[in-house]
Amino acid sequence: NAGVTQTPKFRVLKTGQSMTLLCAQDMNHEYMYWYRQDPGMGLRLIHYSVGEGTTAKGEVPDGYNVSRLKKQNFLLGLESAAPSQTSVYFCASSPLTTEAFFGQGTRLTVV
Amino acid sequence: QQQVKQSPQSLIVQKGGISIINCAYENTAFDYFPWYQQFPGKGPALLIAIRPDVSEKKEGRFTISFNKSAKQFSLHIMDSQPGDSATYFCAASKRDYKLSFGAGTTVTVRA
């Protein structure tokens, strides 16, 4: 039972490049989330999904897009990376209760 | 604008001592208050959580105290151990299960 798996774990992008972060969960959870973690700011919600085929904006959605074509996967896309998107990105999932289970994170650097 | 304010930013405690972390919130619609523990290079993991219908919850050496009228809650780590050295985040959510996190507290337990 892997829980929440994020791919890749590390990535360096040049400004203007695009990339997709993949999150996969094997717990059959309905809810999935993408957060970014920056020093002194805790974790901030980027986008979330309450079920397959649904997505919604969180607190800091600008510059990101998401898709949830399958219940177990939640993709986060950066169409044109900017240095301000340098961060550690965490995916999480939860059942229809409240505990959120987090992945190991993706450390992204945009140069 | 952070919806949950957390203090202190960091603290150092001797082995066997008590660590206390405080959080405050404004949104009275919040009804779930978890604490997450994060080790370097790992994702946050749920440590303990409370709902506003109780004033205290204890799990082992970890206790949440909740003051609904003051809109404050705190985490107490009793008999602190070196293995407790980590970053702790308080969070809050409404029934939509979108967590708003505090900025985090780095706890260092000296042997």
Tab-separated table of N, CA and C in Angstrom, chain B residues 20 33 35 48-68 72-78:
chain	number	residue	atom	x	y	z
B	20	ILE	N	5.303	24.019	23.748
B	20	ILE	CA	3.956	24.578	23.573
B	20	ILE	C	3.930	25.441	22.313
B	33	PHE	N	-9.752	21.104	13.571
B	33	PHE	CA	-8.457	21.722	13.885
B	33	PHE	C	-7.407	20.618	14.078
B	35	TRP	N	-3.380	19.050	13.829
B	35	TRP	CA	-1.957	19.381	13.889
B	35	TRP	C	-1.213	18.344	13.044
B	48	ILE	N	-2.570	14.836	15.524
B	48	ILE	CA	-3.722	14.835	16.420
B	48	ILE	C	-4.675	15.912	15.926
B	49	ALA	N	-5.967	15.729	16.171
B	49	ALA	CA	-6.949	16.707	15.701
B	49	ALA	C	-8.069	16.851	16.726
B	50	ILE	N	-8.764	17.986	16.659
B	50	ILE	CA	-9.841	18.261	17.600
B	50	ILE	C	-10.972	18.982	16.899
B	51	ARG	N	-12.178	18.783	17.414
B	51	ARG	CA	-13.327	19.544	16.944
B	51	ARG	C	-13.749	20.492	18.060
B	52	PRO	N	-14.465	21.571	17.750
B	52	PRO	CA	-14.732	22.609	18.754
B	52	PRO	C	-15.724	22.235	19.840
B	53	ASP	N	-16.264	21.017	19.804
B	53	ASP	CA	-17.206	20.625	20.854
B	53	ASP	C	-16.495	20.100	22.097
B	54	VAL	N	-15.169	19.967	22.041
B	54	VAL	CA	-14.395	19.565	23.223
B	54	VAL	C	-13.291	20.586	23.455
B	55	SER	N	-12.835	20.695	24.695
B	55	SER	CA	-11.822	21.696	25.026
B	55	SER	C	-10.418	21.114	25.086
B	56	GLU	N	-10.317	19.801	25.124
B	56	GLU	CA	-9.003	19.189	25.201
B	56	GLU	C	-9.044	17.782	24.628
B	57	LYS	N	-7.952	17.399	23.979
B	57	LYS	CA	-7.813	16.031	23.483
B	57	LYS	C	-6.373	15.609	23.690
B	58	LYS	N	-6.212	14.412	24.216
B	58	LYS	CA	-4.867	13.922	24.528
B	58	LYS	C	-4.632	12.607	23.824
B	59	GLU	N	-3.452	12.489	23.196
B	59	GLU	CA	-3.035	11.226	22.607
B	59	GLU	C	-1.567	11.019	22.965
B	60	GLY	N	-1.351	10.143	23.923
B	60	GLY	CA	0.017	9.901	24.380
B	60	GLY	C	0.603	11.151	25.004
B	61	ARG	N	1.752	11.583	24.481
B	61	ARG	CA	2.410	12.778	25.024
B	61	ARG	C	1.924	14.073	24.380
B	62	PHE	N	1.012	13.969	23.446
B	62	PHE	CA	0.536	15.143	22.706
B	62	PHE	C	-0.882	15.512	23.155
B	63	THR	N	-1.073	16.801	23.451
B	63	THR	CA	-2.369	17.301	23.899
B	63	THR	C	-2.736	18.551	23.117
B	64	ILE	N	-3.981	18.607	22.646
B	64	ILE	CA	-4.510	19.847	22.071
B	64	ILE	C	-5.416	20.481	23.114
B	65	SER	N	-5.221	21.776	23.334
B	65	SER	CA	-6.143	22.564	24.144
B	65	SER	C	-6.860	23.533	23.220
B	66	PHE	N	-8.183	23.627	23.378
B	66	PHE	CA	-8.989	24.429	22.457
B	66	PHE	C	-9.831	25.415	23.239
B	67	ASN	N	-9.755	26.683	22.863
B	67	ASN	CA	-10.542	27.735	23.516
B	67	ASN	C	-11.410	28.400	22.456
B	68	LYS	N	-12.660	27.959	22.381
B	68	LYS	CA	-13.545	28.423	21.317
B	68	LYS	C	-13.832	29.917	21.426
B	72	GLN	N	-8.649	30.235	19.830
B	72	GLN	CA	-7.252	29.825	19.926
B	72	GLN	C	-7.173	28.336	20.238
B	73	PHE	N	-6.102	27.724	19.780
B	73	PHE	CA	-5.839	26.341	20.143
B	73	PHE	C	-4.329	26.135	20.192
B	74	SER	N	-3.926	25.164	20.982
B	74	SER	CA	-2.498	24.975	21.183
B	74	SER	C	-2.154	23.494	21.246
B	75	LEU	N	-0.900	23.210	20.955
B	75	LEU	CA	-0.356	21.852	21.035
B	75	LEU	C	0.675	21.830	22.158
B	76	HIS	N	0.532	20.871	23.045
B	76	HIS	CA	1.495	20.660	24.116
B	76	HIS	C	2.165	19.312	23.881
B	77	ILE	N	3.489	19.323	23.862
B	77	ILE	CA	4.247	18.081	23.751
B	77	ILE	C	4.910	17.858	25.108
B	78	MET	N	4.450	16.861	25.812
B	78	MET	CA	4.985	16.565	27.145
B	78	MET	C	6.188	15.644	27.021
